[in-house]
CSV table of C-alpha atoms and ligand atoms in Angstrom, one decimal:
chain,number,residue,atom,x,y,z
M,16,MET,CA,0.0,0.0,0.0
M,17,LEU,CA,1.5,3.4,-1.0
M,18,ASN,CA,1.8,6.1,1.5
M,19,ILE,CA,0.7,9.0,-0.7
M,20,LYS,CA,1.5,12.6,0.3
M,21,TYR,CA,-0.9,15.3,-0.8
M,22,GLU,CA,0.0,18.9,-1.9
M,23,LEU,CA,-3.3,20.4,-3.2
M,24,THR,CA,-3.5,23.4,-5.5
M,25,LYS,CA,-4.5,26.8,-4.2
M,26,ASN,CA,-5.6,27.8,-7.7
M,27,PRO,CA,-8.1,25.3,-9.1
M,28,LYS,CA,-8.9,25.8,-12.8
M,29,GLU,CA,-12.3,26.7,-14.2
M,30,LYS,CA,-14.0,23.6,-15.5
M,31,PRO,CA,-14.6,23.3,-19.3
M,32,ASP,CA,-18.1,23.0,-20.8
M,33,PHE,CA,-18.8,19.3,-20.2
M,34,ASN,CA,-21.1,19.4,-23.2
M,35,ASN,CA,-18.3,20.1,-25.5
M,36,LEU,CA,-15.2,18.2,-24.3
M,37,GLY,CA,-13.7,16.5,-27.4
M,38,PHE,CA,-10.9,14.2,-26.5
M,39,GLY,CA,-7.7,15.0,-24.6
M,40,LYS,CA,-8.0,18.8,-24.6
M,41,TYR,CA,-8.4,19.6,-20.9
M,42,TYR,CA,-6.4,18.4,-17.8
M,43,THR,CA,-7.5,18.4,-14.2
M,44,ASP,CA,-5.9,20.3,-11.3
M,45,HIS,CA,-3.6,17.5,-10.0
M,46,MET,CA,-1.4,14.7,-11.0
M,47,PHE,CA,0.0,11.6,-9.2
M,48,VAL,CA,3.8,11.3,-9.3
M,49,MET,CA,6.1,8.5,-7.9
M,50,ASP,CA,9.9,8.1,-8.5
M,51,TYR,CA,12.0,5.0,-9.0
M,52,THR,CA,15.7,4.8,-8.1
M,53,GLU,CA,17.8,1.7,-8.8
M,54,GLY,CA,18.5,0.1,-5.4
M,55,LYS,CA,15.7,1.9,-3.7
M,56,GLY,CA,12.7,0.9,-5.7
M,57,TRP,CA,9.5,3.1,-6.2
M,58,HIS,CA,9.3,5.9,-3.6
M,59,ASP,CA,7.9,9.3,-2.8
M,60,ALA,CA,4.3,8.8,-4.0
M,61,LYS,CA,2.5,12.1,-4.1
M,62,ILE,CA,-0.4,14.0,-5.6
M,63,VAL,CA,0.7,17.5,-6.6
M,64,PRO,CA,-0.7,20.4,-8.7
M,65,TYR,CA,-0.9,19.5,-12.4
M,66,GLY,CA,2.0,21.3,-14.2
M,67,PRO,CA,5.1,21.0,-16.4
M,68,LEU,CA,7.8,18.6,-15.4
M,69,SER,CA,11.4,19.6,-15.0
M,70,LEU,CA,13.6,17.1,-16.8
M,71,ASP,CA,17.2,17.0,-17.9
M,72,PRO,CA,17.5,17.3,-21.7
M,73,ALA,CA,19.6,14.1,-21.6
M,74,ALA,CA,16.7,12.2,-19.9
M,75,MET,CA,16.7,8.8,-21.7
M,76,VAL,CA,13.0,8.9,-22.6
M,77,PHE,CA,13.8,11.8,-25.0
M,78,HIS,CA,16.5,9.9,-26.9
M,79,TYR,CA,15.6,6.2,-26.7
M,80,ALA,CA,11.9,6.3,-26.0
M,81,GLN,CA,12.0,4.1,-22.9
M,82,GLU,CA,8.5,4.6,-21.7
M,83,SER,CA,5.1,2.9,-21.3
M,84,PHE,CA,1.5,4.1,-20.9
M,85,GLU,CA,-2.0,3.1,-20.2
M,86,GLY,CA,-5.5,4.4,-20.7
M,87,LEU,CA,-8.6,3.9,-18.6
M,88,LYS,CA,-11.7,5.9,-17.6
M,89,ALA,CA,-13.7,6.9,-14.5
M,90,TYR,CA,-17.5,7.1,-15.0
M,91,ARG,CA,-20.2,8.9,-13.1
M,92,THR,CA,-23.2,6.7,-12.4
M,93,PRO,CA,-26.8,7.9,-12.2
M,94,ASN,CA,-26.5,7.7,-8.3
M,95,ASN,CA,-23.6,10.1,-8.5
M,96,GLU,CA,-21.1,7.5,-7.6
M,97,ILE,CA,-17.8,7.2,-9.5
M,98,GLN,CA,-16.4,3.9,-10.8
M,99,LEU,CA,-13.5,2.5,-12.8
M,100,PHE,CA,-13.7,-0.3,-15.4
M,101,ARG,CA,-11.4,-3.3,-14.8
M,102,PRO,CA,-8.4,-1.1,-13.7
M,103,GLU,CA,-6.4,-4.2,-12.6
M,104,LYS,CA,-6.4,-5.3,-16.3
M,105,ASN,CA,-4.6,-2.0,-17.2
M,106,ALA,CA,-2.2,-2.6,-14.3
M,107,GLU,CA,-1.4,-6.1,-15.6
M,108,ARG,CA,-0.9,-4.9,-19.1
M,109,MET,CA,1.5,-2.2,-17.9
M,110,ILE,CA,3.5,-4.9,-16.1
M,111,ASN,CA,3.8,-6.8,-19.4
M,112,THR,CA,4.7,-3.6,-21.3
M,113,ASN,CA,7.3,-2.7,-18.7
M,114,LYS,CA,8.9,-6.1,-18.8
M,115,ARG,CA,9.4,-5.7,-22.6
M,116,MET,CA,10.7,-2.2,-22.2
M,117,CYS,CA,13.1,-3.0,-19.3
M,118,ILE,CA,11.1,-0.7,-17.0
M,119,PRO,CA,10.6,-1.7,-13.4
M,120,GLU,CA,7.2,-3.1,-12.7
M,121,ILE,CA,4.5,-1.3,-10.7
M,122,PRO,CA,2.5,-3.8,-8.5
M,123,VAL,CA,-1.2,-4.0,-9.6
M,124,GLU,CA,-2.5,-2.7,-6.2
M,125,ASP,CA,-0.2,0.3,-6.3
M,126,PHE,CA,-1.2,1.2,-9.9
M,127,VAL,CA,-4.9,0.9,-9.0
M,128,GLN,CA,-4.4,2.8,-5.7
M,129,ALA,CA,-2.7,5.7,-7.6
M,130,CYS,CA,-5.5,5.9,-10.2
M,131,LYS,CA,-8.2,5.8,-7.5
M,132,ALA,CA,-6.4,8.4,-5.3
M,133,LEU,CA,-6.2,10.9,-8.2
M,134,VAL,CA,-9.8,10.4,-9.3
M,135,SER,CA,-10.9,10.8,-5.7
M,136,VAL,CA,-9.1,14.2,-5.5
M,137,GLU,CA,-10.5,15.1,-8.9
M,138,LYS,CA,-14.1,13.9,-8.4
M,139,ASP,CA,-15.6,17.2,-9.6
M,140,TRP,CA,-13.8,16.7,-12.9
M,141,VAL,CA,-15.7,13.4,-13.6
M,142,PRO,CA,-18.3,14.8,-16.1
M,143,ASN,CA,-22.0,14.2,-15.7
M,144,VAL,CA,-23.1,14.5,-19.4
M,145,ASP,CA,-24.2,11.4,-21.4
M,146,GLY,CA,-21.2,9.7,-23.1
M,147,THR,CA,-18.5,11.7,-21.2
M,148,SER,CA,-16.0,10.3,-18.7
M,149,LEU,CA,-12.7,11.2,-17.0
M,150,TYR,CA,-9.9,9.6,-19.1
M,151,ILE,CA,-7.0,8.5,-16.9
M,152,ARG,CA,-3.5,8.3,-18.5
M,153,PRO,CA,-0.9,6.5,-16.3
M,154,PHE,CA,2.6,6.5,-17.8
M,155,VAL,CA,6.2,5.8,-16.9
M,156,ILE,CA,9.2,7.7,-18.3
M,157,ALA,CA,13.0,7.0,-18.1
M,158,ASP,CA,14.3,10.2,-16.6
M,159,GLU,CA,18.0,9.4,-16.0
M,160,ALA,CA,20.3,11.8,-17.8
M,161,HIS,CA,22.5,9.4,-19.8
M,162,LEU,CA,23.3,9.1,-23.5
M,163,GLY,CA,24.6,5.5,-23.6
M,164,VAL,CA,22.0,3.0,-24.7
M,165,ARG,CA,21.0,0.9,-21.8
M,166,PRO,CA,18.0,0.8,-19.4
M,167,SER,CA,17.7,3.9,-17.3
M,168,LEU,CA,18.4,3.7,-13.5
M,169,THR,CA,15.6,6.2,-12.6
M,170,TYR,CA,12.0,6.6,-13.7
M,171,LYS,CA,8.9,8.6,-13.0
M,172,PHE,CA,5.4,7.0,-12.8
M,173,ILE,CA,2.8,9.8,-13.5
M,174,VAL,CA,-0.9,9.7,-13.7
M,175,ILE,CA,-2.8,12.6,-15.3
M,176,ALA,CA,-6.6,12.9,-16.0
M,177,SER,CA,-8.6,14.5,-18.7
M,178,PRO,CA,-12.4,14.9,-19.0
M,179,VAL,CA,-13.4,13.6,-22.4
M,180,GLY,CA,-16.3,13.1,-24.8
M,181,ALA,CA,-16.2,10.9,-27.9
M,182,TYR,CA,-12.8,10.0,-29.4
M,183,TYR,CA,-13.9,10.4,-33.0
M,184,SER,CA,-15.6,13.6,-34.0
M,185,THR,CA,-18.2,11.4,-35.7
M,186,GLY,CA,-19.3,10.1,-32.2
M,187,ILE,CA,-21.0,6.7,-32.6
M,188,ASN,CA,-21.5,7.2,-36.3
M,189,PRO,CA,-19.5,4.8,-38.5
M,190,VAL,CA,-15.9,5.6,-39.2
M,191,LYS,CA,-13.9,5.1,-42.5
M,192,ILE,CA,-10.9,2.8,-42.4
M,193,TYR,CA,-8.1,2.5,-44.9
M,194,VAL,CA,-6.2,-0.9,-45.0
M,195,GLU,CA,-2.5,0.0,-44.9
M,196,ASP,CA,-0.4,-2.2,-47.2
M,197,GLU,CA,2.8,-0.3,-47.3
M,198,TYR,CA,3.9,0.6,-43.7
M,199,VAL,CA,3.7,-2.0,-40.9
M,200,ARG,CA,3.0,-1.5,-37.2
M,201,ALA,CA,4.5,-4.7,-35.7
M,202,ALA,CA,6.3,-7.9,-36.4
M,203,PRO,CA,6.9,-11.0,-34.3
M,204,GLY,CA,9.5,-10.3,-31.5
M,205,LEU,CA,8.9,-6.5,-31.6
M,206,THR,CA,6.7,-4.4,-29.3
M,207,GLY,CA,3.3,-4.7,-30.9
M,208,PHE,CA,1.7,-6.2,-27.8
M,209,THR,CA,2.9,-3.4,-25.6
M,210,LYS,CA,1.5,0.1,-25.0
M,211,CYS,CA,4.6,2.0,-25.6
M,212,GLY,CA,4.8,5.4,-27.3
M,213,GLY,CA,7.1,4.2,-30.0
M,214,ASN,CA,4.4,2.0,-31.5
M,215,TYR,CA,2.2,5.1,-31.9
M,216,ALA,CA,5.1,7.3,-33.2
M,217,ALA,CA,5.7,4.6,-35.9
M,218,SER,CA,2.1,4.7,-36.9
M,219,LEU,CA,1.8,8.4,-37.7
M,220,ALA,CA,3.0,8.3,-41.3
M,221,ALA,CA,0.3,5.7,-42.2
M,222,GLN,CA,-2.3,7.7,-40.2
M,223,THR,CA,-1.4,10.9,-42.1
M,224,LYS,CA,-1.6,9.1,-45.4
M,225,GLY,CA,-5.0,7.7,-44.4
M,226,HIS,CA,-6.2,11.1,-43.4
M,227,ASP,CA,-5.1,12.6,-46.7
M,228,LEU,CA,-7.1,10.0,-48.5
M,229,GLY,CA,-10.2,10.9,-46.4
M,230,TYR,CA,-10.1,8.0,-43.8
M,231,GLU,CA,-10.1,8.4,-40.0
M,232,GLN,CA,-7.9,5.4,-39.2
M,233,VAL,CA,-5.8,2.7,-40.8
M,234,LEU,CA,-6.2,-1.1,-40.4
M,235,TRP,CA,-2.8,-2.7,-40.1
M,236,LEU,CA,-1.9,-6.0,-41.8
M,237,ASP,CA,0.7,-8.4,-40.3
M,238,GLY,CA,4.3,-7.3,-40.7
M,239,VAL,CA,5.6,-10.5,-42.4
M,240,GLU,CA,3.1,-11.4,-45.2
M,241,ARG,CA,0.9,-8.3,-45.2
M,242,LYS,CA,-1.9,-10.7,-45.5
M,243,TYR,CA,-3.7,-11.0,-42.1
M,244,VAL,CA,-5.6,-8.2,-40.4
M,245,GLU,CA,-4.3,-7.1,-37.0
M,246,GLU,CA,-5.6,-3.9,-35.5
M,247,VAL,CA,-6.7,-0.3,-36.2
M,248,GLY,CA,-4.6,2.7,-35.0
M,249,SER,CA,-6.4,3.2,-31.7
M,250,MET,CA,-8.6,0.2,-31.4
M,251,ASN,CA,-8.9,-3.6,-31.9
M,252,CYS,CA,-11.1,-4.6,-34.8
M,253,PHE,CA,-13.9,-7.2,-35.1
M,254,PHE,CA,-15.5,-8.6,-38.3
M,255,LYS,CA,-18.9,-10.4,-38.4
M,256,ILE,CA,-18.9,-12.7,-41.3
M,257,ASP,CA,-21.9,-15.0,-41.9
M,258,GLY,CA,-22.8,-15.1,-38.2
M,259,THR,CA,-19.3,-15.7,-36.8
M,260,ILE,CA,-17.3,-12.9,-35.2
M,261,TYR,CA,-13.6,-12.7,-35.9
M,262,THR,CA,-10.9,-10.7,-34.2
M,263,ALA,CA,-7.1,-11.0,-34.6
M,264,PRO,CA,-5.3,-13.1,-32.0
M,265,THR,CA,-3.2,-11.2,-29.5
M,266,VAL,CA,0.0,-13.3,-30.1
M,267,GLY,CA,2.6,-10.6,-29.8
M,268,THR,CA,1.8,-8.2,-32.6
M,269,VAL,CA,-1.6,-7.0,-31.5
M,270,LEU,CA,-2.5,-4.9,-28.4
M,271,PRO,CA,-4.5,-7.0,-25.9
M,272,GLY,CA,-7.3,-4.5,-25.5
M,273,ILE,CA,-9.4,-4.6,-22.3
M,274,THR,CA,-12.5,-3.5,-24.3
M,275,ARG,CA,-11.6,-6.3,-26.8
M,276,MET,CA,-11.4,-8.9,-24.0
M,277,SER,CA,-14.7,-7.6,-22.5
M,278,CYS,CA,-16.5,-7.8,-25.8
M,279,ILE,CA,-15.3,-11.3,-26.4
M,280,GLU,CA,-16.6,-12.3,-23.0
M,281,LEU,CA,-20.0,-10.7,-23.7
M,282,LEU,CA,-20.3,-12.1,-27.2
M,283,LYS,CA,-19.6,-15.6,-25.9
M,284,SER,CA,-22.1,-15.2,-23.0
M,285,TRP,CA,-24.7,-14.3,-25.7
M,286,GLY,CA,-23.9,-17.5,-27.6
M,287,TYR,CA,-21.9,-16.1,-30.5
M,288,THR,CA,-19.0,-18.0,-31.9
M,289,VAL,CA,-15.9,-15.8,-31.6
M,290,SER,CA,-12.9,-16.8,-33.7
M,291,GLU,CA,-9.4,-15.6,-32.7
M,292,GLU,CA,-7.8,-17.3,-35.7
M,293,ARG,CA,-5.8,-15.2,-38.1
M,294,LEU,CA,-8.1,-13.7,-40.8
M,295,ALA,CA,-6.8,-12.7,-44.2
M,296,ILE,CA,-7.8,-9.4,-45.7
M,297,ASP,CA,-8.6,-11.3,-49.0
M,298,ASP,CA,-11.2,-13.4,-47.1
M,299,ILE,CA,-12.8,-10.2,-45.7
M,300,ILE,CA,-13.0,-8.7,-49.2
M,301,ASN,CA,-14.4,-11.9,-50.7
M,302,ALA,CA,-17.0,-12.1,-47.9
M,303,TYR,CA,-18.0,-8.5,-48.8
M,304,LYS,CA,-18.3,-9.4,-52.4
M,305,ASN,CA,-20.5,-12.4,-51.5
M,306,GLY,CA,-22.7,-10.3,-49.2
M,307,LYS,CA,-21.4,-12.1,-46.1
M,308,LEU,CA,-19.5,-9.2,-44.4
M,309,GLU,CA,-22.3,-8.2,-42.0
M,310,GLU,CA,-20.6,-5.9,-39.5
M,311,VAL,CA,-17.2,-4.4,-38.7
M,312,PHE,CA,-16.4,-2.5,-35.5
M,313,GLY,CA,-13.5,-1.3,-33.4
M,314,THR,CA,-13.1,-1.5,-29.7
M,315,GLY,CA,-10.9,0.6,-27.3
M,316,THR,CA,-11.0,2.5,-24.1
M,317,ALA,CA,-10.9,5.8,-25.9
M,318,ALA,CA,-13.0,4.7,-28.9
M,319,VAL,CA,-15.4,2.5,-26.9
M,320,ILE,CA,-17.3,0.6,-29.6
M,321,SER,CA,-16.9,2.2,-33.0
M,322,PRO,CA,-18.8,1.0,-36.0
M,323,VAL,CA,-16.8,0.9,-39.3
M,324,GLY,CA,-18.9,2.1,-42.2
M,325,THR,CA,-16.3,2.0,-45.0
M,326,LEU,CA,-13.3,-0.2,-45.4
M,327,ARG,CA,-10.9,0.4,-48.3
M,328,TYR,CA,-8.3,-2.1,-49.4
M,329,GLU,CA,-6.3,-1.3,-52.6
M,330,ASP,CA,-9.1,-0.3,-55.1
M,331,THR,CA,-12.0,-2.0,-53.3
M,332,VAL,CA,-14.2,0.2,-51.2
M,333,CYS,CA,-16.6,-1.8,-49.0
M,334,VAL,CA,-19.6,0.0,-47.6
M,335,ILE,CA,-20.6,-2.1,-44.6
M,336,ASN,CA,-24.2,-2.6,-43.5
M,337,ASP,CA,-25.3,0.4,-45.6
M,338,ASN,CA,-23.0,2.6,-43.5
M,339,LYS,CA,-25.3,2.0,-40.5
M,340,ILE,CA,-24.4,0.6,-37.0
M,341,GLY,CA,-25.0,-3.2,-37.0
M,342,GLU,CA,-27.2,-5.1,-34.5
M,343,VAL,CA,-24.3,-6.8,-32.6
M,344,THR,CA,-22.3,-3.6,-32.6
M,345,GLN,CA,-25.2,-1.7,-31.1
M,346,LYS,CA,-25.9,-4.4,-28.5
M,347,LEU,CA,-22.3,-4.4,-27.4
M,348,TYR,CA,-22.2,-0.6,-27.3
M,349,ASP,CA,-25.4,-0.5,-25.1
M,350,THR,CA,-24.3,-3.3,-22.8
M,351,LEU,CA,-20.7,-2.2,-22.3
M,352,THR,CA,-21.5,1.5,-21.9
M,353,GLY,CA,-24.5,0.5,-19.7
M,354,ILE,CA,-22.2,-1.3,-17.3
M,355,GLN,CA,-19.5,1.4,-17.4
M,356,TRP,CA,-21.8,4.3,-16.7
M,357,GLY,CA,-23.7,2.2,-14.0
M,358,LYS,CA,-27.0,2.2,-16.0
M,359,ILE,CA,-27.4,-1.6,-16.1
M,360,ALA,CA,-26.4,-4.3,-13.5
M,361,ASP,CA,-22.7,-5.2,-13.6
M,362,THR,CA,-23.3,-9.0,-13.7
M,363,MET,CA,-19.7,-9.5,-14.8
M,364,ASN,CA,-18.2,-7.7,-11.7
M,365,TRP,CA,-16.1,-5.4,-13.9
M,366,THR,CA,-16.5,-2.1,-12.1
M,367,THR,CA,-14.9,-0.8,-9.0
M,368,LYS,CA,-16.1,2.2,-7.0
M,369,VAL,CA,-13.9,5.1,-6.1
M,370,GLU,CA,-14.3,6.6,-2.6
M,371,ALA,CA,-15.1,10.2,-3.2
L,616,COI,C1,-7.0,4.1,-25.4
L,616,COI,O1,-8.0,3.6,-26.0
L,616,COI,O2,-7.0,4.3,-24.2
L,616,COI,C2,-5.8,4.4,-26.1
L,616,COI,O3,-4.8,4.5,-25.4
L,616,COI,C3,-5.8,4.6,-27.5
L,616,COI,C4,-5.2,5.9,-28.0
L,616,COI,C5,-5.9,7.2,-27.5
L,616,COI,C6,-3.7,5.9,-27.9
């Protein structure tokens, strides 16, 4: 159990209009910070006023990108309680990322305690408007000043929070996805399964190309054969073909999404067959041509459940379900958001309350 020291701000900010939040534009009054020193471990957990960090320009994170991050949300329920969705799963995933990035692990209970402590201090920042939440961004950076390439001897674990609305400006309306066949995001043995900033830096060129062509996101193909679908920029991807629901296996090149995992559990509990076998883009295009590609949707903490209305691969443009949200996509959206916002019973035991 962390012994957290509190230094609260004397100048709280004015809150933004909760009806018009967008994504990642506003930050709360405080942040959680904890330091790591080789030989001493994690120490000095504190909540301090939100503000710029003072780092040595030689801090290793700037040069060799040794860092990890997570994303989860706090939701306000109709009873005015605040709850988190499966935060221990984010903590477990950060442990896996940190192992791969040679970053010291943060115990699950300390990660969850840090997130809960920050949300509790920032309870008035958890918005009360439909579809809004407080996005929590825990991250670790290597802050030792050193230019030789090796793991840093010191780190900072920081948690910040941002009140958010929908990730896509289109809201729950279907997004347009471009299948990327030039750049790759991941290959076996690399860092595709981790949540590290480098994965996202490497994705920007393809995202920019997709945007220029009029698409919101790109769907990545596997890095070896460029044949099998993997994931979309900020979400995992599901395909309903002739009644069966497919999503890429999380075998090292795909991010093990917590929304993805929760959707698979819900779908199976409703009796759907969910296949996590690799699925070739050619099979998806053929299914479309044969009228069997019934629904496509993305899942993610930021994106929630996002229907895909258009999928373009090479010269084929697939318009899915008449560019309308599909039945399964809608049911998943209603159930998952119902549980997250406390509007329906949490029979899966996925939520955890924050003492406010
Ligand atoms: C999330 O869904 O929480 C993400 O981290 C995706 C993206 C905003 C990087």
